[in-house]
mmCIF file of C-alpha atoms in Angstrom:
data_model
loop_
_atom_site.group_PDB
_atom_site.id
_atom_site.type_symbol
_atom_site.label_atom_id
_atom_site.label_comp_id
_atom_site.label_asym_id
_atom_site.label_seq_id
_atom_site.Cartn_x
_atom_site.Cartn_y
_atom_site.Cartn_z
ATOM 1 C CA MET A 1 -60.703 196.963 159.591
ATOM 2 C CA GLU A 2 -58.496 195.420 156.837
ATOM 3 C CA SER A 3 -58.096 196.826 153.807
ATOM 4 C CA LEU A 4 -58.756 195.508 150.599
ATOM 5 C CA GLY A 5 -55.100 195.778 149.135
ATOM 6 C CA SER A 6 -53.891 193.375 152.506
ATOM 7 C CA ARG A 7 -56.724 190.938 151.861
ATOM 8 C CA ILE A 8 -55.241 190.885 147.954
ATOM 9 C CA LYS A 9 -51.954 190.066 149.252
ATOM 10 C CA GLN A 10 -53.207 188.042 152.112
ATOM 11 C CA LEU A 11 -55.231 185.856 149.852
ATOM 12 C CA ARG A 12 -52.265 185.974 146.974
ATOM 13 C CA LEU A 13 -49.955 184.520 149.560
ATOM 14 C CA ARG A 14 -52.687 181.938 150.689
ATOM 15 C CA ALA A 15 -52.609 180.935 147.061
ATOM 16 C CA LYS A 16 -49.042 180.791 146.531
ATOM 17 C CA LEU A 17 -48.949 183.102 143.752
ATOM 18 C CA ASN A 18 -45.995 186.019 143.291
ATOM 19 C CA LYS A 19 -47.533 189.252 141.789
ATOM 20 C CA ALA A 20 -46.545 188.261 138.347
ATOM 21 C CA ALA A 21 -48.358 185.451 138.498
ATOM 22 C CA LEU A 22 -51.824 186.668 139.697
ATOM 23 C CA ALA A 23 -50.934 189.529 137.413
ATOM 24 C CA ARG A 24 -50.947 187.258 134.445
ATOM 25 C CA LYS A 25 -54.009 185.511 135.927
ATOM 26 C CA VAL A 26 -55.764 188.603 136.013
ATOM 27 C CA GLY A 27 -54.809 190.189 132.927
ATOM 28 C CA VAL A 28 -52.920 193.012 134.477
ATOM 29 C CA SER A 29 -49.519 194.127 135.319
ATOM 30 C CA ASP A 30 -47.257 193.006 138.333
ATOM 31 C CA VAL A 31 -46.676 197.026 138.914
ATOM 32 C CA THR A 32 -51.249 197.124 139.218
ATOM 33 C CA ILE A 33 -51.032 193.894 141.667
ATOM 34 C CA SER A 34 -48.516 195.882 143.857
ATOM 35 C CA TYR A 35 -50.978 199.689 143.287
ATOM 36 C CA TRP A 36 -53.645 197.057 144.154
ATOM 37 C CA GLU A 37 -51.776 195.594 147.631
ATOM 38 C CA SER A 38 -50.012 199.006 148.496
ATOM 39 C CA GLY A 39 -53.607 200.835 148.392
ATOM 40 C CA ALA A 40 -52.491 203.513 146.041
ATOM 41 C CA ILE A 41 -54.609 202.112 143.513
ATOM 42 C CA LYS A 42 -58.305 202.270 145.807
ATOM 43 C CA GLN A 43 -61.149 201.468 143.225
ATOM 44 C CA ILE A 44 -60.905 198.286 141.005
ATOM 45 C CA GLY A 45 -63.927 197.941 138.531
ATOM 46 C CA HIS A 46 -66.234 194.870 138.566
ATOM 47 C CA GLU A 47 -64.637 192.536 136.075
ATOM 48 C CA ARG A 48 -61.218 192.701 137.773
ATOM 49 C CA LEU A 49 -62.659 191.741 141.064
ATOM 50 C CA VAL A 50 -64.423 189.364 139.919
ATOM 51 C CA ALA A 51 -61.130 188.313 138.169
ATOM 52 C CA LEU A 52 -59.192 188.517 141.310
ATOM 53 C CA ALA A 53 -61.493 186.352 142.940
ATOM 54 C CA ASP A 54 -61.059 183.731 140.743
ATOM 55 C CA ALA A 55 -57.534 183.971 140.631
ATOM 56 C CA LEU A 56 -57.423 183.418 144.436
ATOM 57 C CA ASP A 57 -59.826 180.602 144.316
ATOM 58 C CA CYS A 58 -61.941 182.546 146.458
ATOM 59 C CA SER A 59 -65.476 184.192 146.645
ATOM 60 C CA LEU A 60 -66.165 187.419 145.664
ATOM 61 C CA ALA A 61 -67.406 187.973 149.210
ATOM 62 C CA THR A 62 -64.662 186.661 150.798
ATOM 63 C CA LEU A 63 -62.420 189.144 148.566
ATOM 64 C CA LEU A 64 -64.491 192.272 149.673
ATOM 65 C CA GLU A 65 -65.094 191.083 153.096
ATOM 66 C CA GLY A 66 -62.419 188.783 154.102
ATOM 67 C CA ASP A 67 -63.018 185.495 155.728
ATOM 68 C CA SER A 68 -65.386 186.453 157.660
ATOM 69 C CA ALA A 69 -68.187 187.763 155.224
ATOM 70 C CA PRO A 70 -71.057 187.162 155.872
ATOM 71 C CA PRO A 71 -72.803 183.738 154.009
ATOM 72 C CA LEU A 72 -74.369 184.347 150.549
ATOM 73 C CA LEU A 73 -77.969 185.077 150.711
ATOM 74 C CA THR A 74 -80.602 183.564 148.171
ATOM 75 C CA LEU A 75 -82.895 185.565 145.792
ATOM 76 C CA THR A 76 -86.076 184.290 145.244
ATOM 77 C CA HIS A 77 -89.173 185.358 143.905
ATOM 78 C CA THR A 78 -91.526 184.439 146.635
ATOM 79 C CA GLY A 79 -91.053 184.369 150.372
ATOM 80 C CA PRO A 80 -88.846 186.820 152.708
ATOM 81 C CA LEU A 81 -86.503 189.670 151.053
ATOM 82 C CA PRO A 82 -83.150 188.812 151.495
ATOM 83 C CA TRP A 83 -82.565 191.102 154.046
ATOM 84 C CA GLU A 84 -85.496 189.437 155.979
ATOM 85 C CA GLN A 85 -84.123 186.380 156.473
ATOM 86 C CA VAL A 86 -83.140 184.664 159.330
ATOM 87 C CA GLN A 87 -79.122 184.547 158.128
ATOM 88 C CA ALA A 88 -79.456 187.847 156.921
ATOM 89 C CA THR A 89 -76.209 189.966 157.390
ATOM 90 C CA THR A 90 -76.028 193.679 155.983
ATOM 91 C CA MET A 91 -73.271 195.269 155.048
ATOM 92 C CA THR A 92 -71.959 198.264 154.054
ATOM 93 C CA VAL A 93 -70.514 199.012 150.957
ATOM 94 C CA PRO A 94 -66.619 198.925 151.070
ATOM 95 C CA HIS A 95 -65.137 202.205 149.521
ATOM 96 C CA HIS A 96 -63.433 200.719 147.353
ATOM 97 C CA LEU A 97 -66.415 199.248 145.043
ATOM 98 C CA ALA A 98 -67.889 201.123 142.603
ATOM 99 C CA LEU A 99 -71.407 201.302 142.486
ATOM 100 C CA ASN A 100 -74.491 201.870 139.862
ATOM 101 C CA ILE A 101 -75.067 204.827 142.093
ATOM 102 C CA ASP A 102 -74.129 206.502 145.410
ATOM 103 C CA TRP A 103 -75.298 204.925 147.958
ATOM 104 C CA LYS A 104 -74.191 205.059 152.127
ATOM 105 C CA ALA A 105 -76.843 202.741 153.698
ATOM 106 C CA PRO A 106 -76.889 199.120 154.216
ATOM 107 C CA CYS A 107 -77.054 196.288 151.664
ATOM 108 C CA VAL A 108 -76.610 192.594 151.078
ATOM 109 C CA MET A 109 -74.911 190.205 148.667
ATOM 110 C CA VAL A 110 -76.819 187.613 147.117
ATOM 111 C CA THR A 111 -77.308 185.235 144.342
ATOM 112 C CA PRO A 112 -80.748 184.511 142.611
ATOM 113 C CA GLY A 113 -81.861 180.889 143.746
ATOM 114 C CA ALA A 114 -81.481 177.683 141.711
ATOM 115 C CA GLU A 115 -84.507 177.788 138.779
ATOM 116 C CA THR A 116 -85.206 181.530 139.103
ATOM 117 C CA ASP A 117 -85.356 184.304 136.491
ATOM 118 C CA PHE A 118 -84.334 187.500 137.377
ATOM 119 C CA THR A 119 -83.074 188.391 134.068
ATOM 120 C CA PRO A 120 -80.493 190.043 133.517
ATOM 121 C CA VAL A 121 -79.176 188.497 136.825
ATOM 122 C CA SER A 122 -78.140 184.769 136.034
ATOM 123 C CA THR A 123 -77.723 181.852 138.320
ATOM 124 C CA GLY A 124 -74.351 181.828 139.679
ATOM 125 C CA ASP A 125 -74.189 185.842 139.457
ATOM 126 C CA LEU A 126 -73.400 187.865 142.618
ATOM 127 C CA VAL A 127 -75.808 191.172 143.055
ATOM 128 C CA LEU A 128 -75.274 193.790 145.652
ATOM 129 C CA LEU A 129 -78.726 194.931 146.395
ATOM 130 C CA GLY A 130 -79.884 198.167 148.437
ATOM 131 C CA PRO A 131 -82.951 197.753 150.133
ATOM 132 C CA THR A 132 -85.201 201.053 149.169
ATOM 133 C CA HIS A 133 -88.922 202.012 148.525
ATOM 134 C CA VAL A 134 -87.474 205.230 146.716
ATOM 135 C CA PHE A 135 -86.364 205.562 142.992
ATOM 136 C CA HIS A 136 -83.065 206.981 142.854
ATOM 137 C CA LYS A 137 -81.757 207.065 139.209
ATOM 138 C CA ALA A 138 -82.124 205.111 136.346
ATOM 139 C CA GLY A 139 -81.314 201.284 136.861
ATOM 140 C CA HIS A 140 -82.267 197.891 137.897
ATOM 141 C CA TYR A 141 -84.822 197.216 140.492
ATOM 142 C CA LEU A 142 -86.290 194.927 142.577
ATOM 143 C CA ILE A 143 -89.302 194.774 142.525
ATOM 144 C CA GLN A 144 -93.022 192.806 143.345
ATOM 145 C CA ARG A 145 -95.118 192.186 140.268
ATOM 146 C CA GLU A 146 -98.413 190.251 141.651
ATOM 147 C CA ASP A 147 -96.954 187.699 143.606
ATOM 148 C CA SER A 148 -93.522 187.795 142.459
ATOM 149 C CA PHE A 149 -90.397 189.239 142.950
ATOM 150 C CA VAL A 150 -88.643 190.457 139.470
ATOM 151 C CA ILE A 151 -85.840 192.590 138.587
ATOM 152 C CA GLU A 152 -86.405 195.493 135.933
ATOM 153 C CA HIS A 153 -84.901 198.110 134.555
ATOM 154 C CA PHE A 154 -86.446 201.725 134.777
ATOM 155 C CA SER A 155 -85.279 205.142 133.628
ATOM 156 C CA LYS A 156 -87.937 207.120 135.143
ATOM 157 C CA ALA A 157 -89.567 206.666 138.914
ATOM 158 C CA PRO A 158 -92.895 203.892 138.212
ATOM 159 C CA SER A 159 -95.793 204.332 139.155
ATOM 160 C CA ASP A 160 -98.024 202.382 140.795
ATOM 161 C CA ILE A 161 -94.862 199.853 141.642
ATOM 162 C CA THR A 162 -93.659 199.088 144.998
ATOM 163 C CA ILE A 163 -89.841 198.873 144.936
ATOM 164 C CA HIS A 164 -87.769 196.977 147.834
ATOM 165 C CA ALA A 165 -84.550 197.170 146.316
ATOM 166 C CA VAL A 166 -81.938 198.627 143.711
ATOM 167 C CA LEU A 167 -78.849 196.905 142.089
ATOM 168 C CA LEU A 168 -75.908 198.549 143.082
ATOM 169 C CA ALA A 169 -73.476 195.938 141.306
ATOM 170 C CA HIS A 170 -73.607 192.931 139.401
ATOM 171 C CA TRP A 171 -70.841 189.981 139.409
ATOM 172 C CA SER A 172 -71.017 187.495 136.460
ATOM 173 C CA PRO A 173 -68.772 184.735 136.462
ATOM 174 C CA ALA A 174 -66.047 184.764 133.690
#
């Protein structure tokens, strides 16, 4: 399995950027880029990952999973849940990704469908969802209200509501 560091280097070379140029685009030092590429720094914050993907002109999925990243699934208010869709491909959480909760089970990367409202997630955002029916800790969960899926924040376990997934990470375009 290719490491995030080697993917960053490969994508940087593909984009014809030296470390200093990439560092300027991301807002870090070229030493930080060297540490990321060598694997000396293993966890990179969400904001930096989004900035890296933008600077490298690739999707966040490609940055995290490589060119063989699964197709991006769409989150809609009705219909099958993303992990139930025909083209669904689950992934294991990359060890370098900081999450809202500790998660070891498969998860899916999704984006809200056009003309949907999944506040606080907007169209064009990427979300990592962990399918579950269990409340883990305070955070945002994908639930069903009447005949529609929504994302809501819970500080304690909800009663009489079916949880379908926990929001593990959320990226917004810069």
